[in-house]
Coordinates of C-alpha atoms in Angstrom, one line a residue:
Chain A
M1 CA -15.9 -20.9 28.6
N2 CA -13.2 -20.2 31.0
P3 CA -14.4 -18.6 34.3
L4 CA -11.8 -15.9 34.0
E5 CA -13.1 -14.7 30.6
T6 CA -14.5 -11.2 30.6
R7 CA -18.1 -10.7 29.7
G8 CA -18.7 -6.9 29.7
R9 CA -18.5 -5.4 26.2
T10 CA -16.6 -2.2 27.3
S11 CA -14.0 -4.1 29.3
R12 CA -13.5 -6.5 26.5
L13 CA -12.9 -3.6 24.1
I14 CA -10.3 -2.1 26.5
L15 CA -8.6 -5.5 26.8
W16 CA -8.4 -5.8 23.0
V17 CA -6.8 -2.4 22.8
L18 CA -4.3 -3.4 25.5
L19 CA -3.5 -6.6 23.6
A20 CA -3.0 -4.8 20.3
F21 CA -0.7 -2.4 22.1
A22 CA 1.3 -5.3 23.7
L23 CA 1.6 -7.1 20.4
V24 CA 2.8 -4.0 18.6
L25 CA 5.4 -3.3 21.3
Y26 CA 6.5 -7.0 21.3
G27 CA 6.6 -7.3 17.5
F28 CA 8.4 -4.0 16.8
P29 CA 12.0 -5.0 17.5
F30 CA 12.0 -7.8 14.9
L31 CA 10.0 -5.7 12.5
Y32 CA 12.5 -2.9 12.8
L33 CA 15.3 -5.5 12.1
L34 CA 13.5 -6.5 8.9
L35 CA 12.9 -2.9 7.8
T36 CA 16.5 -2.0 8.5
S37 CA 17.7 -4.9 6.4
F38 CA 16.1 -3.2 3.4
K39 CA 17.7 0.2 4.0
T40 CA 21.0 1.3 2.4
P41 CA 24.0 0.8 4.7
L42 CA 24.2 4.5 5.3
D43 CA 20.5 4.9 5.9
A44 CA 20.7 2.1 8.5
I45 CA 23.0 4.1 10.8
A46 CA 21.6 7.6 10.0
V47 CA 21.2 10.1 12.8
P48 CA 18.3 10.6 13.6
P49 CA 17.1 7.1 12.7
S50 CA 13.8 6.6 10.8
V51 CA 11.5 3.6 11.1
F52 CA 10.9 3.0 7.3
P53 CA 13.6 2.8 4.6
E54 CA 13.9 5.9 2.4
V55 CA 14.9 3.7 -0.5
W56 CA 14.1 0.0 -0.5
T57 CA 17.0 -2.2 -1.5
L58 CA 18.2 -5.8 -1.5
E59 CA 21.8 -4.6 -1.4
N60 CA 22.4 -5.9 2.2
Y61 CA 21.2 -9.3 1.4
V62 CA 23.5 -9.5 -1.7
S63 CA 26.5 -8.3 0.2
A64 CA 25.9 -10.3 3.3
L65 CA 25.3 -13.6 1.5
S66 CA 28.3 -13.1 -0.8
R67 CA 30.6 -12.4 2.1
A68 CA 33.5 -14.9 2.5
G69 CA 32.5 -17.6 4.9
V70 CA 28.7 -16.8 5.0
P71 CA 27.4 -19.5 2.7
A72 CA 29.7 -22.1 4.2
A73 CA 28.5 -21.1 7.7
L74 CA 24.8 -21.5 6.7
V75 CA 25.6 -25.0 5.3
N76 CA 27.5 -25.8 8.6
S77 CA 24.5 -24.6 10.7
V78 CA 22.2 -26.9 8.8
V79 CA 24.6 -29.9 8.8
T80 CA 25.4 -29.5 12.5
A81 CA 21.7 -29.1 13.5
V82 CA 20.6 -32.1 11.4
I83 CA 23.3 -34.5 12.8
S84 CA 22.6 -33.3 16.3
T85 CA 18.8 -33.8 15.9
V86 CA 19.2 -37.3 14.5
L87 CA 21.6 -38.3 17.2
S88 CA 19.3 -36.9 19.9
L89 CA 16.4 -38.9 18.6
V90 CA 18.3 -42.1 18.1
L91 CA 19.6 -42.0 21.7
A92 CA 16.6 -40.5 23.4
V93 CA 13.8 -42.7 21.9
P94 CA 15.0 -46.1 23.3
A95 CA 16.0 -44.5 26.6
A96 CA 12.7 -42.7 27.1
Y97 CA 10.8 -45.8 26.1
A98 CA 12.7 -47.9 28.7
I99 CA 12.2 -45.3 31.4
T100 CA 8.4 -45.1 30.9
R101 CA 7.7 -48.8 30.2
F102 CA 9.8 -50.8 32.6
R103 CA 10.1 -48.3 35.6
T104 CA 13.3 -49.8 36.9
P105 CA 15.4 -48.1 39.6
S106 CA 18.1 -47.5 37.0
G107 CA 15.5 -45.6 34.9
R108 CA 14.7 -43.3 37.8
V109 CA 18.4 -42.6 38.3
F110 CA 18.8 -41.9 34.6
I111 CA 16.0 -39.4 34.4
V112 CA 17.3 -37.5 37.4
A113 CA 20.8 -37.5 35.8
A114 CA 19.2 -36.0 32.6
L115 CA 17.6 -33.3 34.7
V116 CA 20.8 -32.5 36.5
T117 CA 22.6 -32.1 33.1
R118 CA 20.2 -29.3 32.3
M119 CA 21.5 -27.3 35.3
V120 CA 25.1 -27.4 34.5
P121 CA 26.7 -24.2 33.2
T122 CA 27.6 -24.6 29.6
I123 CA 31.1 -23.3 30.1
A124 CA 31.9 -26.1 32.6
V125 CA 31.2 -28.7 29.9
G126 CA 32.4 -26.7 26.9
A127 CA 35.9 -25.9 28.2
P128 CA 37.0 -29.5 28.9
L129 CA 35.2 -30.6 25.7
I130 CA 37.9 -28.8 23.7
E131 CA 40.5 -31.4 24.8
V132 CA 38.0 -34.3 24.4
M133 CA 37.4 -33.2 20.8
R134 CA 41.1 -32.9 20.2
N135 CA 41.7 -36.4 21.4
L136 CA 38.9 -37.7 19.2
G137 CA 40.3 -35.8 16.2
L138 CA 37.1 -33.8 15.9
T139 CA 38.3 -30.3 16.5
D140 CA 36.7 -27.8 14.2
T141 CA 34.3 -30.3 12.6
S142 CA 30.6 -30.2 12.2
F143 CA 30.3 -33.7 13.7
G144 CA 32.3 -32.7 16.8
L145 CA 30.1 -29.6 17.3
A146 CA 27.0 -31.7 16.7
L147 CA 28.1 -34.1 19.5
A148 CA 28.5 -31.1 21.8
H149 CA 25.1 -29.7 20.9
T150 CA 23.6 -33.1 21.6
T151 CA 24.6 -32.7 25.3
I152 CA 22.1 -29.9 25.4
S153 CA 19.3 -31.5 23.3
L154 CA 19.5 -35.1 24.6
P155 CA 18.2 -34.5 28.2
L156 CA 15.4 -32.3 26.8
S157 CA 14.6 -35.0 24.2
I158 CA 14.5 -37.7 26.8
W159 CA 12.1 -35.7 28.9
L160 CA 9.8 -34.8 26.0
M161 CA 9.8 -38.4 24.6
A162 CA 9.1 -39.9 28.0
S163 CA 6.0 -37.8 28.4
F164 CA 4.8 -38.7 24.9
F165 CA 5.3 -42.4 25.6
E166 CA 3.5 -42.1 28.9
A167 CA 0.4 -41.0 27.0
V168 CA 0.4 -44.3 25.1
P169 CA -1.4 -47.1 27.1
D170 CA 0.7 -50.1 28.0
E171 CA -2.0 -52.4 26.6
L172 CA -0.9 -51.5 23.1
D173 CA 2.6 -53.0 23.7
E174 CA 0.9 -56.1 25.3
A175 CA -1.4 -56.6 22.3
A176 CA 1.6 -56.4 19.9
K177 CA 3.5 -59.0 21.9
V178 CA 0.4 -61.3 21.9
D179 CA 0.4 -60.9 18.1
G180 CA 4.0 -62.3 18.1
C181 CA 6.1 -59.1 18.1
S182 CA 9.3 -59.1 20.1
R183 CA 9.8 -56.2 22.6
L184 CA 11.9 -54.3 20.1
Q185 CA 9.4 -54.8 17.3
A186 CA 6.6 -53.6 19.6
L187 CA 8.4 -50.4 20.0
W188 CA 9.4 -50.0 16.4
R189 CA 6.3 -51.2 14.6
V190 CA 3.5 -50.4 17.0
V191 CA 4.4 -47.7 19.6
L192 CA 6.5 -45.4 17.4
P193 CA 3.9 -44.9 14.7
V194 CA 1.5 -43.7 17.5
V195 CA 3.9 -41.0 18.7
T196 CA 5.0 -39.5 15.4
G197 CA 3.6 -36.1 16.5
G198 CA 5.8 -36.3 19.6
L199 CA 8.8 -37.3 17.5
A200 CA 8.3 -34.2 15.3
V201 CA 8.1 -31.8 18.3
T202 CA 11.2 -33.4 19.9
A203 CA 13.0 -33.1 16.6
I204 CA 12.1 -29.4 16.2
F205 CA 13.4 -28.6 19.7
A206 CA 16.6 -30.5 19.2
F207 CA 17.1 -28.7 15.9
L208 CA 16.5 -25.3 17.4
A209 CA 18.8 -26.0 20.3
S210 CA 21.7 -26.6 17.9
W211 CA 20.6 -23.9 15.3
N212 CA 20.7 -21.1 17.9
E213 CA 23.7 -22.3 20.1
F214 CA 26.7 -20.0 20.5
L215 CA 29.1 -20.9 23.3
F216 CA 30.0 -24.4 22.1
A217 CA 30.4 -23.2 18.6
L218 CA 32.7 -20.4 19.8
L219 CA 34.9 -22.9 21.8
L220 CA 35.0 -25.8 19.5
T221 CA 35.2 -24.4 15.9
S222 CA 37.5 -21.9 14.3
V223 CA 37.2 -21.7 10.5
R224 CA 36.0 -24.8 8.8
A225 CA 33.0 -25.7 11.0
Q226 CA 31.9 -22.2 12.1
T227 CA 28.1 -21.8 12.3
T228 CA 26.2 -18.7 11.5
P229 CA 25.6 -17.3 15.0
I230 CA 29.4 -16.9 15.3
V231 CA 29.6 -15.3 11.8
I232 CA 26.8 -12.9 12.7
A233 CA 28.6 -12.0 15.9
N234 CA 31.8 -11.3 13.9
F235 CA 30.2 -8.8 11.6
Q236 CA 32.8 -6.2 12.7
T237 CA 34.7 -4.2 10.1
Q238 CA 37.5 -1.8 10.7
F239 CA 34.8 1.0 10.9
G240 CA 32.7 -0.8 13.5
L241 CA 29.8 -3.1 13.1
D242 CA 28.3 -3.6 9.7
W243 CA 24.8 -3.1 11.0
A244 CA 22.9 -3.3 7.7
G245 CA 24.7 -6.5 6.7
M246 CA 24.1 -8.0 10.2
T247 CA 20.4 -7.3 10.0
A248 CA 20.1 -9.0 6.6
L249 CA 22.0 -12.1 7.7
A250 CA 20.0 -12.2 11.0
A251 CA 16.8 -12.1 9.0
V252 CA 17.9 -14.9 6.7
Y253 CA 18.8 -17.0 9.7
S254 CA 15.7 -16.3 11.8
V255 CA 12.8 -16.0 9.4
P256 CA 12.7 -19.6 8.3
V257 CA 12.5 -20.9 11.9
I258 CA 9.9 -18.3 12.8
L259 CA 7.8 -19.4 9.8
L260 CA 8.3 -23.0 10.7
T261 CA 7.0 -22.5 14.2
L262 CA 4.0 -20.5 13.0
L263 CA 3.1 -23.4 10.7
L264 CA 3.5 -26.0 13.4
Q265 CA 2.3 -23.8 16.3
R266 CA -0.1 -26.2 17.9
H267 CA 2.6 -28.9 18.3
I268 CA 5.2 -26.5 19.5
V269 CA 2.9 -25.0 22.2
A270 CA 2.3 -28.5 23.5
G271 CA 6.0 -29.3 23.5
L272 CA 7.0 -26.0 25.2
T273 CA 4.5 -26.4 28.1
L274 CA 5.3 -30.1 28.4
G275 CA 9.0 -29.4 28.5
A276 CA 8.4 -26.8 31.2
V277 CA 6.2 -29.0 33.4
K278 CA 8.7 -31.8 33.0
G279 CA 11.8 -29.8 33.6
Chain B
M1 CA 16.4 -61.6 28.5
S2 CA 14.6 -60.1 31.6
D3 CA 12.7 -56.9 31.3
R4 CA 15.2 -55.2 33.6
R5 CA 18.2 -56.1 31.4
F6 CA 16.2 -55.2 28.2
A7 CA 15.5 -51.7 29.8
L8 CA 19.2 -51.3 30.6
M9 CA 20.2 -52.1 27.1
L10 CA 17.8 -49.5 25.7
M11 CA 19.2 -46.8 28.1
L12 CA 22.8 -47.8 27.6
P13 CA 23.6 -45.8 24.4
A14 CA 22.3 -42.5 25.9
A15 CA 23.9 -43.2 29.2
I16 CA 27.3 -43.8 27.6
F17 CA 26.9 -40.6 25.6
L18 CA 26.1 -38.6 28.7
A19 CA 29.0 -40.2 30.5
V20 CA 31.5 -39.4 27.8
F21 CA 30.4 -36.0 26.8
V22 CA 29.0 -34.5 30.0
A23 CA 30.1 -36.5 33.1
W24 CA 33.7 -37.0 32.0
P25 CA 34.3 -33.4 30.9
L26 CA 32.8 -32.2 34.2
V27 CA 35.2 -34.5 36.2
K28 CA 38.1 -33.1 34.2
F29 CA 36.8 -29.6 34.8
V30 CA 36.6 -30.1 38.6
A31 CA 40.0 -31.9 38.6
D32 CA 41.6 -28.9 36.8
S33 CA 40.5 -26.6 39.6
F34 CA 43.2 -28.2 41.8
F35 CA 46.1 -27.5 39.4
E36 CA 48.1 -24.5 38.3
I37 CA 47.9 -25.0 34.5
S38 CA 49.8 -23.4 31.7
P39 CA 47.5 -22.0 29.0
I40 CA 49.5 -23.6 26.2
A41 CA 48.2 -27.0 25.1
G42 CA 50.2 -29.8 26.6
G43 CA 52.0 -27.3 28.9
P44 CA 53.1 -28.1 32.5
R45 CA 50.5 -28.6 35.3
E46 CA 51.3 -28.5 39.0
F47 CA 49.0 -29.7 41.9
V48 CA 48.2 -26.7 44.1
G49 CA 45.4 -28.1 46.4
F50 CA 42.8 -25.5 47.2
D51 CA 44.9 -22.5 46.2
N52 CA 42.8 -21.7 43.2
Y53 CA 39.7 -21.6 45.4
A54 CA 41.4 -19.3 47.8
A55 CA 42.4 -17.0 45.0
A56 CA 38.8 -17.1 43.5
F57 CA 37.1 -16.2 46.8
A58 CA 39.6 -13.5 47.4
S59 CA 39.2 -11.9 44.0
E60 CA 36.9 -8.9 43.7
A61 CA 36.1 -9.9 40.1
F62 CA 34.6 -13.2 41.3
Q63 CA 32.6 -11.6 44.1
G64 CA 31.3 -8.9 41.8
A65 CA 30.4 -11.4 39.1
S66 CA 28.6 -13.6 41.6
V67 CA 26.5 -10.6 42.8
R68 CA 25.8 -9.5 39.2
T69 CA 24.7 -13.1 38.2
I70 CA 22.2 -13.1 41.0
L71 CA 21.0 -9.6 40.2
Y72 CA 20.7 -10.4 36.5
T73 CA 18.7 -13.6 37.2
A74 CA 16.5 -11.7 39.7
I75 CA 15.8 -8.9 37.1
V76 CA 15.0 -11.3 34.3
V77 CA 12.8 -13.7 36.3
T78 CA 10.9 -10.9 38.1
A79 CA 10.2 -8.9 34.9
E80 CA 9.2 -12.1 32.9
F81 CA 6.9 -13.2 35.7
V82 CA 5.0 -9.9 36.0
L83 CA 4.8 -9.4 32.2
G84 CA 4.1 -13.0 31.4
L85 CA 1.3 -13.3 34.0
A86 CA -0.3 -10.1 32.8
V87 CA -0.3 -11.3 29.1
A88 CA -1.5 -14.8 30.1
L89 CA -4.4 -13.2 32.0
L90 CA -5.1 -10.9 29.1
F91 CA -5.3 -13.9 26.7
T92 CA -7.5 -15.8 29.2
A93 CA -9.9 -12.9 29.6
L94 CA -10.3 -12.5 25.9
G95 CA -11.0 -16.2 25.4
R96 CA -10.8 -18.3 22.2
R97 CA -10.8 -15.4 19.7
S98 CA -7.3 -14.4 20.9
N99 CA -5.8 -17.8 20.0
G100 CA -4.2 -16.6 16.8
F101 CA -2.5 -13.7 18.6
R102 CA -1.1 -16.1 21.1
T103 CA 0.8 -17.8 18.4
L104 CA 2.2 -14.5 17.1
F105 CA 3.3 -13.6 20.6
M106 CA 5.5 -16.7 20.6
Y107 CA 7.8 -15.7 17.8
P108 CA 10.9 -14.4 19.8
L109 CA 11.3 -17.9 21.3
M110 CA 12.7 -19.1 18.1
I111 CA 15.3 -16.3 17.6
A112 CA 19.0 -17.0 18.5
P113 CA 20.1 -15.2 21.7
V114 CA 23.0 -13.8 19.8
V115 CA 20.7 -12.3 17.2
A116 CA 18.4 -10.9 20.0
G117 CA 21.4 -9.4 21.8
L118 CA 22.7 -7.7 18.6
L119 CA 19.3 -6.5 17.7
W120 CA 18.8 -4.8 21.0
R121 CA 22.2 -3.4 21.0
F122 CA 21.2 -1.8 17.7
L123 CA 17.9 -0.5 19.1
L124 CA 19.5 0.9 22.3
I125 CA 22.8 2.3 20.8
D126 CA 23.7 5.8 21.9
N127 CA 23.7 7.9 18.7
F128 CA 21.3 6.2 16.3
G129 CA 19.2 3.9 18.4
I130 CA 15.5 4.0 17.6
V131 CA 14.4 3.5 21.2
N132 CA 15.9 6.8 22.4
Q133 CA 14.7 8.5 19.2
L134 CA 11.1 7.4 19.8
L135 CA 11.2 8.3 23.5
F136 CA 12.6 11.8 22.4
E137 CA 9.8 12.3 19.8
W138 CA 7.2 11.3 22.3
G139 CA 8.6 13.8 24.8
V140 CA 9.6 11.3 27.4
I141 CA 13.3 12.3 27.4
A142 CA 14.8 15.7 26.6
S143 CA 17.5 14.7 24.1
P144 CA 18.0 11.5 22.0
D145 CA 21.2 10.6 23.9
Q146 CA 19.9 11.2 27.4
I147 CA 19.8 7.5 28.4
Q148 CA 23.1 5.8 27.7
W149 CA 21.6 2.3 28.0
L150 CA 24.6 0.2 27.4
S151 CA 27.5 2.6 28.2
D152 CA 26.3 3.9 31.6
P153 CA 27.7 1.4 34.2
S154 CA 24.9 2.2 36.6
I155 CA 22.1 0.9 34.3
A156 CA 24.0 -1.4 31.9
L157 CA 23.1 -4.6 33.8
L158 CA 19.4 -3.7 33.5
S159 CA 19.8 -2.9 29.8
V160 CA 21.5 -6.2 28.9
A161 CA 18.6 -8.0 30.6
I162 CA 16.0 -6.4 28.2
P163 CA 16.6 -8.8 25.2
D164 CA 16.5 -11.8 27.5
I165 CA 13.2 -10.6 28.9
W166 CA 11.9 -9.9 25.3
L167 CA 13.1 -13.3 24.1
T168 CA 11.5 -15.5 26.7
T169 CA 8.5 -13.8 28.4
S170 CA 6.4 -15.7 25.9
F171 CA 7.5 -18.9 27.5
I172 CA 6.2 -17.9 30.9
T173 CA 3.0 -16.7 29.2
L174 CA 2.5 -20.0 27.5
V175 CA 3.1 -22.0 30.7
L176 CA 0.9 -19.8 32.9
F177 CA -1.8 -19.7 30.2
A178 CA -1.9 -23.5 30.2
G179 CA -2.2 -23.4 34.0
L180 CA -5.0 -20.8 33.9
Q181 CA -7.2 -23.1 31.8
N182 CA -7.4 -25.4 34.8
V183 CA -8.6 -22.9 37.4
P184 CA -11.9 -24.3 38.6
G185 CA -14.9 -22.2 37.6
D186 CA -16.9 -22.6 40.8
V187 CA -14.1 -21.2 43.0
V188 CA -13.9 -18.1 40.8
E189 CA -17.7 -17.7 40.8
A190 CA -17.9 -18.0 44.6
A191 CA -15.3 -15.4 45.1
R192 CA -17.0 -13.0 42.6
I193 CA -20.3 -13.5 44.4
D194 CA -18.6 -12.7 47.7
G195 CA -17.6 -9.4 46.1
A196 CA -13.9 -10.0 45.6
N197 CA -12.4 -7.4 43.2
F198 CA -9.8 -8.3 40.5
W199 CA -6.7 -7.9 42.7
R200 CA -8.2 -9.9 45.5
L201 CA -9.1 -12.7 43.1
L202 CA -5.6 -12.6 41.6
F203 CA -3.6 -12.7 44.9
S204 CA -5.9 -14.9 47.0
I205 CA -7.1 -17.4 44.4
I206 CA -5.4 -17.4 41.1
I207 CA -1.7 -17.2 42.2
P208 CA -2.1 -19.7 45.0
L209 CA -3.8 -22.2 42.7
L210 CA -1.1 -21.7 40.0
R211 CA 1.7 -22.1 42.5
P212 CA 3.2 -25.3 41.1
V213 CA 3.1 -24.1 37.5
I214 CA 4.6 -20.8 38.5
A215 CA 7.4 -22.5 40.4
V216 CA 8.3 -24.7 37.5
A217 CA 8.3 -21.9 35.0
L218 CA 10.5 -19.7 37.3
I219 CA 13.0 -22.5 38.0
V220 CA 13.4 -23.2 34.3
R221 CA 13.9 -19.6 33.4
G222 CA 16.1 -18.9 36.5
I223 CA 18.5 -21.7 35.5
D224 CA 18.7 -20.3 32.0
A225 CA 19.1 -16.7 33.1
A226 CA 21.9 -17.6 35.5
R227 CA 23.8 -19.3 32.6
A228 CA 23.3 -16.4 30.1
F229 CA 26.4 -15.9 28.0
D230 CA 26.0 -15.0 24.4
I231 CA 23.2 -12.5 24.9
I232 CA 25.4 -10.4 27.3
L233 CA 28.7 -11.0 25.5
I234 CA 27.4 -9.7 22.2
Q235 CA 25.9 -6.5 23.8
T236 CA 28.6 -5.2 26.1
D237 CA 31.3 -7.9 26.2
G238 CA 31.0 -7.5 30.0
G239 CA 31.6 -3.8 30.1
P240 CA 31.3 -0.9 30.7
Q241 CA 33.8 -1.1 33.5
G242 CA 32.9 -4.7 34.1
S243 CA 29.3 -3.7 35.1
T244 CA 27.8 -6.6 33.1
T245 CA 30.4 -9.3 33.7
T246 CA 28.5 -12.2 35.1
L247 CA 30.0 -15.5 36.1
S248 CA 29.8 -17.2 32.7
L249 CA 31.6 -14.3 31.1
L250 CA 34.2 -14.0 33.8
I251 CA 35.0 -17.7 33.7
Y252 CA 35.2 -17.7 29.9
R253 CA 37.5 -14.7 30.0
T254 CA 39.7 -16.2 32.8
M255 CA 40.1 -19.3 30.7
T256 CA 40.7 -17.9 27.3
R257 CA 42.0 -14.4 27.5
F258 CA 43.8 -14.3 30.8
G259 CA 45.0 -17.9 30.2
D260 CA 44.5 -19.3 33.8
P261 CA 42.4 -22.5 33.3
G262 CA 43.1 -23.6 36.9
L263 CA 41.5 -20.5 38.4
A264 CA 38.7 -20.5 35.8
S265 CA 37.9 -24.1 36.8
A266 CA 37.8 -23.3 40.5
M267 CA 35.4 -20.4 39.8
G268 CA 33.4 -22.7 37.5
T269 CA 33.2 -25.4 40.1
V270 CA 31.8 -23.1 42.7
Y271 CA 29.3 -21.8 40.1
L272 CA 28.4 -25.3 39.2
L273 CA 27.8 -26.4 42.8
A274 CA 25.8 -23.3 43.6
M275 CA 23.6 -23.9 40.5
L276 CA 23.0 -27.5 41.4
A277 CA 22.3 -26.8 45.1
V278 CA 19.8 -24.0 44.4
S279 CA 18.0 -25.8 41.6
I280 CA 17.8 -29.1 43.4
A281 CA 16.5 -27.4 46.5
A282 CA 13.9 -25.6 44.5
I283 CA 12.8 -28.7 42.7
A284 CA 12.7 -30.8 45.8
L285 CA 10.2 -28.3 47.3
I286 CA 7.7 -28.7 44.5
W287 CA 8.3 -31.9 42.6
R288 CA 9.3 -35.5 43.1
P289 CA 11.3 -37.1 40.3
G290 CA 10.3 -40.5 39.1
G291 CA 6.6 -40.1 39.8
N292 CA 4.1 -38.8 37.3
A293 CA 4.4 -35.1 36.3
R294 CA 3.1 -33.2 39.3

């Protein structure tokens, strides 16, 4: 039992009430978004507003999802995030392994460089990337955007994977080599299977970094490769914002990742705190 | 092949990637700051030395945006620290039975900032926002449009910070909660026996013991808050009257809408150097890279 745990029954009761209050307050904004997505478009912007829908309807989901560009943007979001996740892992795993196993000076320089990358304002990389993508012929493509997203997820992935590798004892690699594995085989056949949990956490964070990203998508895509955050932001009509439609699409975009994290919560908590402590 | 060369080979792909897609763009960005550039692709460029920097420092927009970036970061980090620590202490005090709720509390971390910004704009909007309506029904304010959250320039910077605070307070809670699990029991017991009350325990024992964890959490969040872009853009687009234009927004706008990439790069370079200097100084104080974590 933690020394800071409260023992008195009354004070525990008060704390539970406080916690319940905090959770309601914290949960309300997204709950209200979900409730609004089931209101009629007029009900959603009624004055005064009400918390619950007067009539429950799926109208907003139908209209938002059948809007021009919305299905394509959802596909683009998935494609971009998957490419970026794979790319991050492919690049980060060998780098992180080399950094933790061989402790060379170049490895130390490398990990500091990865950390510095995290401090750079996104616009300072994004603006010049416009021209880089044009030169590579990747303007307005999912692959080009995935490359840009990898600049965000790669440093994080290297840090996360480095800490997972650190938890694996060096003796394991040594034993593999004694059994006749080459250094590369030791990594691929013996060490990687041990850190599959870490790989999953790293993959989730890389995926989320791309899934929720906005500024690169705004700078580097226009029509073909546009991702959903940009489409959500563009839900303006000539009469103002289509709030009801926006809440429906936002729900479609957010609920799957929220459910995913609730399912994998233990791993994600580990990854978040690790990522924080590591930078 | 020696171990050293093998290690280099393994790091090479990632290193090349970072060189091509981070370092090279940054070099170009900094180089652009010394040129007067036509906004049309392939247009003429002329070397002007430090003229763009002189123009940036002289511009009121840049000075204002710098101050607002610092203020915004301070608001977000302070609020998140106070709320995050309070909730982390609450979870710790309630022990294992609150574990499930801890997971629920984490959910905003997965929501896109642009969605969070739009959602709060909807909650705080003048005529049909639910927040003012509820405050009005509970008798806190006299009329539902008394507080103009996002259209009153004197409070707008505070209002745009709310979704950021909502989105990532859970992160601070998670990190501090992890730290609180390692507070040694005998120290707390000894202080209790000596008659220390809760506040004394908090300020003289818990916070000093958590100092490294707190520092890391605040640096991580500080860097992100200072770079905030979409969450502000979507709520106010920098308005009203420029009261929420932080550096990211100003640079983006100078680059795209006002079509002055040279000036935007000069502003961005100053911003970049300031970010690096502050974060590196902060990290050097608490953490040595290359060694084991803490």
